[in-house]
CSV table of C-alpha atoms in Angstrom, one decimal:
chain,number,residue,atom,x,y,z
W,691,UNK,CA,25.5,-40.4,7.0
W,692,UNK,CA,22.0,-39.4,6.6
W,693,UNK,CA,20.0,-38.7,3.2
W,694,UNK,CA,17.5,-36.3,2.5
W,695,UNK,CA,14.4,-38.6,1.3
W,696,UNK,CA,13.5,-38.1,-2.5
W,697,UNK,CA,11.0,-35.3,-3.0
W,698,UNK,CA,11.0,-33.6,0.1
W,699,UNK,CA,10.7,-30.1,0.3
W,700,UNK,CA,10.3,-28.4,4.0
W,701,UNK,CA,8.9,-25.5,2.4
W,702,UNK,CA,5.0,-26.2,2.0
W,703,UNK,CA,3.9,-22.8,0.4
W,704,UNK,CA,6.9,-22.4,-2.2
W,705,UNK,CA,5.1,-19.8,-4.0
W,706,UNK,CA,4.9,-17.5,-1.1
W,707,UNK,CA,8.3,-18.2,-0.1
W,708,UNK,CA,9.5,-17.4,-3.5
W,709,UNK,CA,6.9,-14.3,-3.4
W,710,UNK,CA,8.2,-12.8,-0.3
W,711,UNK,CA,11.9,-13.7,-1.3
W,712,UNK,CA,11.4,-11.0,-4.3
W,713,UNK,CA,10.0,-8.7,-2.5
W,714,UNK,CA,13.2,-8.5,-0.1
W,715,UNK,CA,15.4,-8.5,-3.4
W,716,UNK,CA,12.9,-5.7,-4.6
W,717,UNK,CA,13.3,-3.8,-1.3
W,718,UNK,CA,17.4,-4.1,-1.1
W,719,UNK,CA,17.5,-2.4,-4.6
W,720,UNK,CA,19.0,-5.9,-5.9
W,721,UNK,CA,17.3,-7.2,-9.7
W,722,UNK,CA,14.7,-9.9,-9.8
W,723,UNK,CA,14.7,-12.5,-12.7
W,724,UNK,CA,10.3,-12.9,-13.2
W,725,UNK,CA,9.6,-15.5,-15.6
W,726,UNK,CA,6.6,-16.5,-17.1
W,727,UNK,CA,5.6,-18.8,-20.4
W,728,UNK,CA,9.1,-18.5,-22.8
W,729,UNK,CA,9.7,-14.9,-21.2
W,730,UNK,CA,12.2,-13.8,-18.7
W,731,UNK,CA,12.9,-10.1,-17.6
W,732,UNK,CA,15.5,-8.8,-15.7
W,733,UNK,CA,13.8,-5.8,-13.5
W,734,UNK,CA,15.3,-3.8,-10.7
W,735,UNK,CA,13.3,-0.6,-9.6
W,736,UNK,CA,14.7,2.8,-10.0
W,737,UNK,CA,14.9,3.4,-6.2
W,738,UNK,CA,18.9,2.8,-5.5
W,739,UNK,CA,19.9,2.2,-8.9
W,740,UNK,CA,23.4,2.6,-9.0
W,741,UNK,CA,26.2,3.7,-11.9
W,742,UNK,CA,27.6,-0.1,-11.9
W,743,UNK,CA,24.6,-1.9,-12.0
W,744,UNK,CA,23.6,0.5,-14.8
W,745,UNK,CA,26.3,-0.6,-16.9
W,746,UNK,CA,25.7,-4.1,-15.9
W,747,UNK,CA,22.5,-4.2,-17.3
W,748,UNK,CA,23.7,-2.8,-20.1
W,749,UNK,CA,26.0,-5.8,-21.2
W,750,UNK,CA,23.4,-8.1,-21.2
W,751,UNK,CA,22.1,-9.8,-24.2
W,752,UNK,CA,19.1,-9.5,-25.8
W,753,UNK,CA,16.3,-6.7,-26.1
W,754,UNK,CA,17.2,-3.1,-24.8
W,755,UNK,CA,16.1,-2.0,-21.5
W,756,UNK,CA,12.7,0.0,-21.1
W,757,UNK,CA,11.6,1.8,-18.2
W,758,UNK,CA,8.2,0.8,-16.6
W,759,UNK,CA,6.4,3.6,-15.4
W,760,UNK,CA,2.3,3.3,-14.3
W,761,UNK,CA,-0.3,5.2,-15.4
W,762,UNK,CA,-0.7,8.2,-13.0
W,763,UNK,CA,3.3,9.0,-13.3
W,764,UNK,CA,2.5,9.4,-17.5
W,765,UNK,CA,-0.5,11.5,-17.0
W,766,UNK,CA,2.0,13.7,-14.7
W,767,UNK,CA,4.7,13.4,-17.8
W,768,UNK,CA,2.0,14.8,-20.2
W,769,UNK,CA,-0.3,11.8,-21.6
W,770,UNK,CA,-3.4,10.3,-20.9
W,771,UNK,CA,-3.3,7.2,-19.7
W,772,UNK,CA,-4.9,4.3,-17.9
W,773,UNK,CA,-2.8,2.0,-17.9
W,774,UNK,CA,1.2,1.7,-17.3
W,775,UNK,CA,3.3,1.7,-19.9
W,776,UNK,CA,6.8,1.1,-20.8
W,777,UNK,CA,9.6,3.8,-22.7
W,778,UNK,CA,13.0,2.4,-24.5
W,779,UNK,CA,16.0,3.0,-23.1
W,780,UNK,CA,18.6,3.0,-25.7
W,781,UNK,CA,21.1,2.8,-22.8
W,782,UNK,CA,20.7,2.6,-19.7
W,783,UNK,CA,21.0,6.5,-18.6
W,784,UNK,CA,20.6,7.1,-15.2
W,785,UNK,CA,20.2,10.9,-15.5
W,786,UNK,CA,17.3,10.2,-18.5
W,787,UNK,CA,15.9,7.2,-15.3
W,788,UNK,CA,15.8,10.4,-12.8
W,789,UNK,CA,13.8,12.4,-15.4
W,790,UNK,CA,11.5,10.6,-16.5
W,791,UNK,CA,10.8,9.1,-12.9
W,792,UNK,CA,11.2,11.2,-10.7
W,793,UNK,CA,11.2,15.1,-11.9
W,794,UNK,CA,8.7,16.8,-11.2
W,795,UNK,CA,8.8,19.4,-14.5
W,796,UNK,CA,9.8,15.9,-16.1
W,797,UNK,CA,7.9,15.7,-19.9
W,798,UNK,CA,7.9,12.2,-21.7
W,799,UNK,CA,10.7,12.5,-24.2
W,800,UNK,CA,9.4,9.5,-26.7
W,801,UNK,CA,7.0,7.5,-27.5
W,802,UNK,CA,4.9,5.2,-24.7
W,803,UNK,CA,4.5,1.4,-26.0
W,804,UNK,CA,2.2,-1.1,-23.9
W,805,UNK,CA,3.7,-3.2,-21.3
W,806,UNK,CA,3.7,-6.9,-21.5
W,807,UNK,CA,2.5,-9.3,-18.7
W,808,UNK,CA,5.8,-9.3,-16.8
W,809,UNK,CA,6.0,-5.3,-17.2
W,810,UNK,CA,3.0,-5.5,-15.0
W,811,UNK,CA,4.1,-7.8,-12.3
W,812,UNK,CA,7.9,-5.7,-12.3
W,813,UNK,CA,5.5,-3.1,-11.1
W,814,UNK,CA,3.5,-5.1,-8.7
W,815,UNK,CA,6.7,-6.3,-7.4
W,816,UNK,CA,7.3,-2.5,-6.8
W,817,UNK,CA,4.4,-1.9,-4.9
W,818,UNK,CA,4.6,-4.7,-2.8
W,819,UNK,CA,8.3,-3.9,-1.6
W,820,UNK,CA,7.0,-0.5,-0.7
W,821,UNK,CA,9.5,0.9,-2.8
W,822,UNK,CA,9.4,4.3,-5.6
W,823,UNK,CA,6.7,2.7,-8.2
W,824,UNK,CA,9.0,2.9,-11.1
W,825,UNK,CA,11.2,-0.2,-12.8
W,826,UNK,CA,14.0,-0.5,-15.2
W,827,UNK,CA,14.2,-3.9,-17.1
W,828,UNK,CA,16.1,-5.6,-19.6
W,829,UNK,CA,14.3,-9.0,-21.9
W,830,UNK,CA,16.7,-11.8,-21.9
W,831,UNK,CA,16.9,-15.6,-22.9
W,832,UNK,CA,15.4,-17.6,-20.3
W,833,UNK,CA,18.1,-20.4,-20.8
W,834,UNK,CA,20.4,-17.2,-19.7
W,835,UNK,CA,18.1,-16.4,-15.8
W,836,UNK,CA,20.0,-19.1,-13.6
W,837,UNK,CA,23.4,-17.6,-15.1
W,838,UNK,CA,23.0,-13.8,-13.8
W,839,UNK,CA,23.6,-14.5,-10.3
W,840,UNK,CA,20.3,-13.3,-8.6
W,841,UNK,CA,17.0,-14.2,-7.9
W,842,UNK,CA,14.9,-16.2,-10.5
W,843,UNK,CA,10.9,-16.4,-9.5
W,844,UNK,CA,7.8,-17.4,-11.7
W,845,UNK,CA,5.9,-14.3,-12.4
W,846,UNK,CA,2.3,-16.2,-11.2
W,847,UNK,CA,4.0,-16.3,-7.8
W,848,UNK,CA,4.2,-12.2,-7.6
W,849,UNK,CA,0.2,-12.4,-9.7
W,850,UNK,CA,-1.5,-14.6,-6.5
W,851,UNK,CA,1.0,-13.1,-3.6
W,852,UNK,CA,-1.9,-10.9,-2.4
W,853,UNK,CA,-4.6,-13.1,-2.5
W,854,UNK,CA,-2.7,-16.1,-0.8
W,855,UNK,CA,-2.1,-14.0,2.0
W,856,UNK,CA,-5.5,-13.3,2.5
W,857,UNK,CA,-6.3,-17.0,2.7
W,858,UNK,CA,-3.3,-17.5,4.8
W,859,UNK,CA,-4.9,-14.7,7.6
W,860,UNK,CA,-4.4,-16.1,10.9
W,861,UNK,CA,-4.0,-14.9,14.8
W,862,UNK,CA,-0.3,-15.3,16.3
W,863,UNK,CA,-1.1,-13.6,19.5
W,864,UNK,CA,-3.4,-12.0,21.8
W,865,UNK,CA,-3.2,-10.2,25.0
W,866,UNK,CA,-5.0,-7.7,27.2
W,867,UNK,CA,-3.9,-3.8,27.0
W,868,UNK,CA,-5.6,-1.3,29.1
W,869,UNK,CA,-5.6,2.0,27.4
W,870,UNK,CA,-6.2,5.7,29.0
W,871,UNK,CA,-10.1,5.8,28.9
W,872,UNK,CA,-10.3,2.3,27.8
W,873,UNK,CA,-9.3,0.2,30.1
W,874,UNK,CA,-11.0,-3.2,29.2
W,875,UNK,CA,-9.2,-3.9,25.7
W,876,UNK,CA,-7.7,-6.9,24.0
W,877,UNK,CA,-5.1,-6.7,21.5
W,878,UNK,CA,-5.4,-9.5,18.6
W,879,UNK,CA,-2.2,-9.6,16.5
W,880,UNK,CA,-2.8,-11.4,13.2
W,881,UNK,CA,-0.2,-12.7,10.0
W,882,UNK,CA,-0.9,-12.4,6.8
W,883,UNK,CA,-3.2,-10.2,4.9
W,884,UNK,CA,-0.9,-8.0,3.5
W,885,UNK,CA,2.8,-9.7,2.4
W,886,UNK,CA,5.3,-9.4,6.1
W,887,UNK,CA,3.1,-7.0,8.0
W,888,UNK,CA,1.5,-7.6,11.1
W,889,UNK,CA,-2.2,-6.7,11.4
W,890,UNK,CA,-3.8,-6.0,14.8
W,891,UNK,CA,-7.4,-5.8,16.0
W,892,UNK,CA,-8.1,-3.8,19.2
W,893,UNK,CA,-11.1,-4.8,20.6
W,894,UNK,CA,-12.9,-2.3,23.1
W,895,UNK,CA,-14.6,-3.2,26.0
W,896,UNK,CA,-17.0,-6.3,25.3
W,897,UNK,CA,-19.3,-5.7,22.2
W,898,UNK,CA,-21.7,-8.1,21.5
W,899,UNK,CA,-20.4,-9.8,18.7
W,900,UNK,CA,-23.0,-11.6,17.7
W,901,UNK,CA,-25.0,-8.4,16.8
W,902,UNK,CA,-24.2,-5.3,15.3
W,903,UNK,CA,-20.3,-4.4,16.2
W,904,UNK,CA,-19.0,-0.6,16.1
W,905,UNK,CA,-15.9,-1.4,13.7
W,906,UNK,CA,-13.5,1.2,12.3
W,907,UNK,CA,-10.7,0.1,9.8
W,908,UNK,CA,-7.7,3.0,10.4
W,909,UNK,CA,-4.7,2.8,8.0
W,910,UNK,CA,-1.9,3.6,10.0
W,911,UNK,CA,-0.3,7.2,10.1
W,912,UNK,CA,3.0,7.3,12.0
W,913,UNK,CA,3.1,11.1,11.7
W,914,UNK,CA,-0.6,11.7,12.8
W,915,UNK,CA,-0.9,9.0,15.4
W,916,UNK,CA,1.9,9.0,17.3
W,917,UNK,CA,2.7,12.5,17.0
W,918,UNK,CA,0.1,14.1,16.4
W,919,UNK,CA,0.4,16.1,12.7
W,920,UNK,CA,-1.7,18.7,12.1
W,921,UNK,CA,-1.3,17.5,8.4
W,922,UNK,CA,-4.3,15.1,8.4
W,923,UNK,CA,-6.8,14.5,11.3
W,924,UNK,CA,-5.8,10.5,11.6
W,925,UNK,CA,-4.6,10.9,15.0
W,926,UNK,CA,-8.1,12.4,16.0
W,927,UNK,CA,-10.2,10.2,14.2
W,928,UNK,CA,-8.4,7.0,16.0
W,929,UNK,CA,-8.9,8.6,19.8
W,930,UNK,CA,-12.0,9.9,19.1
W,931,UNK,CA,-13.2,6.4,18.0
W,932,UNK,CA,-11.7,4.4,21.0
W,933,UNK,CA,-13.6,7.2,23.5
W,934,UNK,CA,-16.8,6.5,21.4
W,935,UNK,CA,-16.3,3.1,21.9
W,936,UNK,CA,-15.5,2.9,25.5
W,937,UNK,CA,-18.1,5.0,26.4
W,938,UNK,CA,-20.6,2.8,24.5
W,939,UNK,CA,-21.3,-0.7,24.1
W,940,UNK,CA,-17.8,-1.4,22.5
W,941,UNK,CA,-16.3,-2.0,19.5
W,942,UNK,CA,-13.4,-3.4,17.2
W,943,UNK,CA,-10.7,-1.3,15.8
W,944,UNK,CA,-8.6,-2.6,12.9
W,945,UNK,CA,-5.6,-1.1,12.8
W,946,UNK,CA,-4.2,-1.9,9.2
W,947,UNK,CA,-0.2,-1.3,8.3
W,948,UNK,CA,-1.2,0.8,5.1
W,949,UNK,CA,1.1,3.8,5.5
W,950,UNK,CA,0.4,6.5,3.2
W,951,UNK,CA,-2.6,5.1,1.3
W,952,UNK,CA,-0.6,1.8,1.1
W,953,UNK,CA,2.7,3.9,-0.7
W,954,UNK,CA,4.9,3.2,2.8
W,955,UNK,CA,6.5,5.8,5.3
W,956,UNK,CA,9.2,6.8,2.8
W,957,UNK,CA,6.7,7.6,-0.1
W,958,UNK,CA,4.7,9.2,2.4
W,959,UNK,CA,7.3,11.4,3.2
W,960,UNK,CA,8.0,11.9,-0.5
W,961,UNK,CA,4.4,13.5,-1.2
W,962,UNK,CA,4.1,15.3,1.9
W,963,UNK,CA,7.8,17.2,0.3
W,964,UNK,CA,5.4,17.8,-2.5
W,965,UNK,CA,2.4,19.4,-0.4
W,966,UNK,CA,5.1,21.6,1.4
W,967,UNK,CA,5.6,22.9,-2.2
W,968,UNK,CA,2.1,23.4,-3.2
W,969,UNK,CA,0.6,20.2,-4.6
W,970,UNK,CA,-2.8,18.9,-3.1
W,971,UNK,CA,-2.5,15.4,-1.6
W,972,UNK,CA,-3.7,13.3,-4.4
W,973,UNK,CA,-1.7,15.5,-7.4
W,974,UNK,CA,1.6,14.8,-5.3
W,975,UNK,CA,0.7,10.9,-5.4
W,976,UNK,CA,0.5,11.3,-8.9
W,977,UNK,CA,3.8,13.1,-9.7
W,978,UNK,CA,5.0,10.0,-7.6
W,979,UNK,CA,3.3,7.7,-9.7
W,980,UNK,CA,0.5,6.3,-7.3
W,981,UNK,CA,-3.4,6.7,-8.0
W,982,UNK,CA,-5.7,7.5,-5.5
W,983,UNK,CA,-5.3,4.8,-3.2
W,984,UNK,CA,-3.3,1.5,-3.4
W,985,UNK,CA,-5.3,0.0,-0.2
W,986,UNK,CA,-7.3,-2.7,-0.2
W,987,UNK,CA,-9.1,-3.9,3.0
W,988,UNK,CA,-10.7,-7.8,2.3
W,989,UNK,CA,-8.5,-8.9,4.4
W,990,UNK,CA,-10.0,-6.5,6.6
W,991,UNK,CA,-13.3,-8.4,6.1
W,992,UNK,CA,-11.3,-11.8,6.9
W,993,UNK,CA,-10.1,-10.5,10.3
W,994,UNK,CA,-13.7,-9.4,11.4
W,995,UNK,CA,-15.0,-13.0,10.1
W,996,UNK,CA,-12.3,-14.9,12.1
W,997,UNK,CA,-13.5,-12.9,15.6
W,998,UNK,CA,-17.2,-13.9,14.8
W,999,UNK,CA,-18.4,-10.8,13.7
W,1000,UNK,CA,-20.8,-10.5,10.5
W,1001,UNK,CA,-22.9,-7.0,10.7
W,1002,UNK,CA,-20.8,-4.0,11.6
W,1003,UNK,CA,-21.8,-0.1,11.7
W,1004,UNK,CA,-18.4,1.4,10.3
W,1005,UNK,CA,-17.0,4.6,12.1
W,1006,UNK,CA,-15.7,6.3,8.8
W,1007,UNK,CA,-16.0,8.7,5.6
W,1008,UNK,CA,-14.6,6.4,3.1
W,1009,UNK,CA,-17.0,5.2,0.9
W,1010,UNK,CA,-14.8,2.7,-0.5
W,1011,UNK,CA,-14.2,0.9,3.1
W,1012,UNK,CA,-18.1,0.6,3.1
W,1013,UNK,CA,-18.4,-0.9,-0.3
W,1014,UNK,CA,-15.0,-3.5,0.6
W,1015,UNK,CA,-17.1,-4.8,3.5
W,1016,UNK,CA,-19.8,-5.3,1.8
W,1017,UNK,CA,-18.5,-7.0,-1.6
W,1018,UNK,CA,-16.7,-9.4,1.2
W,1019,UNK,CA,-20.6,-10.4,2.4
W,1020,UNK,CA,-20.6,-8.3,5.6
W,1021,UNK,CA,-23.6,-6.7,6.5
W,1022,UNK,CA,-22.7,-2.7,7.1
W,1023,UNK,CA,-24.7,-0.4,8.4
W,1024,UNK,CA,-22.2,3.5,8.5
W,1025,UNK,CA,-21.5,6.2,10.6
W,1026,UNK,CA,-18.9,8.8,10.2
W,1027,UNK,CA,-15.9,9.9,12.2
W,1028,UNK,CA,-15.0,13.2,13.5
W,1029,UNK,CA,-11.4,14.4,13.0
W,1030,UNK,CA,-10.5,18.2,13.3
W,1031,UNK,CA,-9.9,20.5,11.0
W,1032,UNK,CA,-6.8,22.9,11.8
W,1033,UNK,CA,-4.9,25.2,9.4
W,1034,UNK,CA,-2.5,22.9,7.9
W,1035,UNK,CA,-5.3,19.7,7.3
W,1036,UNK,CA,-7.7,21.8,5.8
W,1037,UNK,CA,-7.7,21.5,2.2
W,1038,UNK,CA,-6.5,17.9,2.9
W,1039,UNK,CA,-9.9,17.5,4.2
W,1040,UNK,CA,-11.3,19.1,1.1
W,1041,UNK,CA,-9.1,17.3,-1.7
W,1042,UNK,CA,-10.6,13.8,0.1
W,1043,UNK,CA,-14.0,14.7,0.2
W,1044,UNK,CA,-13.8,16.2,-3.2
W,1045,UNK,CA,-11.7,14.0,-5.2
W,1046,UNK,CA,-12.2,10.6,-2.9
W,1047,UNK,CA,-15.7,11.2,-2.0
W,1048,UNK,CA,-14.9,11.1,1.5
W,1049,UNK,CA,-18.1,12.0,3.3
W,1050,UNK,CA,-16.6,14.8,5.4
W,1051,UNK,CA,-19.1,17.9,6.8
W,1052,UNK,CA,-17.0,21.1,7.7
W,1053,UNK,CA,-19.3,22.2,9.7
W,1054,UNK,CA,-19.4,19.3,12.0
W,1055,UNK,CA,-15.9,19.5,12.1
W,1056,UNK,CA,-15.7,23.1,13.4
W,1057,UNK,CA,-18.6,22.1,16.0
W,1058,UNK,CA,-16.7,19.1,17.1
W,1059,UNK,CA,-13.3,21.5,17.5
W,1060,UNK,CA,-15.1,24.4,19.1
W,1061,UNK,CA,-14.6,24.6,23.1
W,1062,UNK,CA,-17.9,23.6,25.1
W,1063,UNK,CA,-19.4,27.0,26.5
């Protein structure tokens, strides 16, 4: 009978693996165990709570359970705040849960303590599964984690998750893809950069990489790319940019699997029930419990590097993409992108350019739309 040698472990990056393995649990509604120093939490976000595992959590021993809730869900509930923050739960009341995390006439019913270090990563955790930023959790005895039946994982291994993908950025796949008006086009497909998700770089006819490349970084938007929303101007911006390039001297898109300002299709969808009832796009992020924008794009930067290119001119109105680059030592020269402005995107445009500081000129826009005479 073979023997498994002494100290091996087929699993080289065990912190990854144990990363990604919470994120599924986070994902599948199922409770995580992070631990960190002499601490251990039981968290399990609100999205899919059940009655049962209510109770459950309940019986447990030790402190009472606390919902985690971030910063731009308690300025919605009434406070001002920067920072997350955590709200006992005396029992764990799934119609008090609903209120406080999801309602949107919700007011916070009692008093908002700090959140500790693994507070934080439950919410992380959150944000990485792509699931409703919001967390219920229960303290316990650490002796007690390998008793409960799920998932244990050290909370540093949720902490680094992003930045180990980054460093673990690398090209699975490449093929040629003629498109309609750009016929000479590669598709790179990388791994890593962002947790499970695929990244892919569409380069455009043959730009001279060693010199200054046309580059646009578009976050993907099912609803305005594929089927062309009149909710945002997405769907223009990326044909509008692979014409410019074709009909120039090339280019690189990035096409980045950021749904929804990095909230994920479901969340998307969740906001955009908000707009339909009045709400601008950022205020209905916030009611969600998102900021601004949960992107982040230097492993944007580390896809450019890998293909050889150092000095870009970025196609875009997001002065935040700009200053990414650049913090990430790429030479970035700018130029903005034309979408359209219809009816339904229009204050969209406006709340970006306004509360963003997306650089967006109306009046180009209209000149862009308008029919040539």
């Amino acid at each position: 009978m073979s023997t498994v040698p002494t100290g091996l472990n087929l699993v080289e990056d065990r912190a990854s693996a144990a990363a990604e393995r919470a994120i599924a649990e986070f994902r599948a509604a199922r409770p995580v165990v992070l631990c960190g120093g002499d601490q251990a939490l039981v968290a399990v976000g609100v999205e899919g709570l059940e009655a049962g595992l209510a109770e459950r959590l309940d019986r447990l021993a030790g402190d009472p359970a606390r919902l985690i809730l971030p910063a731009a869900r308690l300025r919605h509930l009434g406070l001002d705040r920067l920072v997350s923050g955590i709200v006992a739960l005396p029992t764990v009341d799934l119609g008090r849960i609903e209120t406080l995390a999801l309602k949107v006439d919700a007011r916070i019913d009692a008093p908002v303590g700090p959140t500790s270090t693994l507070d934080d990563v439950a919410l992380e955790l959150a944000h990485l599964a792509l699931v409703f930023p919001a967390v219920v959790a229960v303290q316990i005895d650490p002796a007690l984690a390998s008793d409960l039946g799920v998932l244990v994982v050290d909370a540093n291994d949720v902490r680094s998750f992003k930045r180990r993908k980054v460093d673990d950025l690398h090209v699975v796949s490449r093929a040629p893809v003629p498109l309609d008006g750009a016929p000479e086009t590669e598709f790179v497909i990388f791994r890593g950069g962002e947790g499970l998700r695929d990244q892919v770089a569409i380069i455009i006819g043959k730009p001279d990489l060693s010199g200054v490349v046309d580059v646009r970084l578009h976050s993907a938007c099912l609803t305005g790319d594929l089927f062309g929303s009149l909710k945002c101007d997405c769907g223009d911006q990326l044909r509008n940019t692979v014409a410019s390039m074709a009909k120039g001297q090339g280019g690189i898109l990035l096409y980045l699997d950021q749904e929804g300002r990095g909230n994920g299709i479901a969340n998307k969808m969740k906001a955009y029930r908000l707009q339909s009832q009045g709400y601008d796009t950022y205020d209905a992020d916030e009611v969600l419990g998102f900021d601004l924008d949960q992107r982040r794009f230097e492993f944007a930067a580390a896809m450019l590097s890998q293909l050889g290119v150092s000095s870009v001119r970025l196609i875009t109105n997001n002065p935040v993409k700009i200053a990414a680059l650049r913090e990430a030592g790429l030479t970035v020269a700018e130029q903005r992108v034309l979408g359209r402005a219809t009816a339904e995107n229009v204050r969209y445009l406006a709340s970006k350019r306004d509360r963003a500081g997306h650089k967006i000129d109306f009046d180009a826009l209209a000149a862009f739309a308008a029919p040539n005479d």
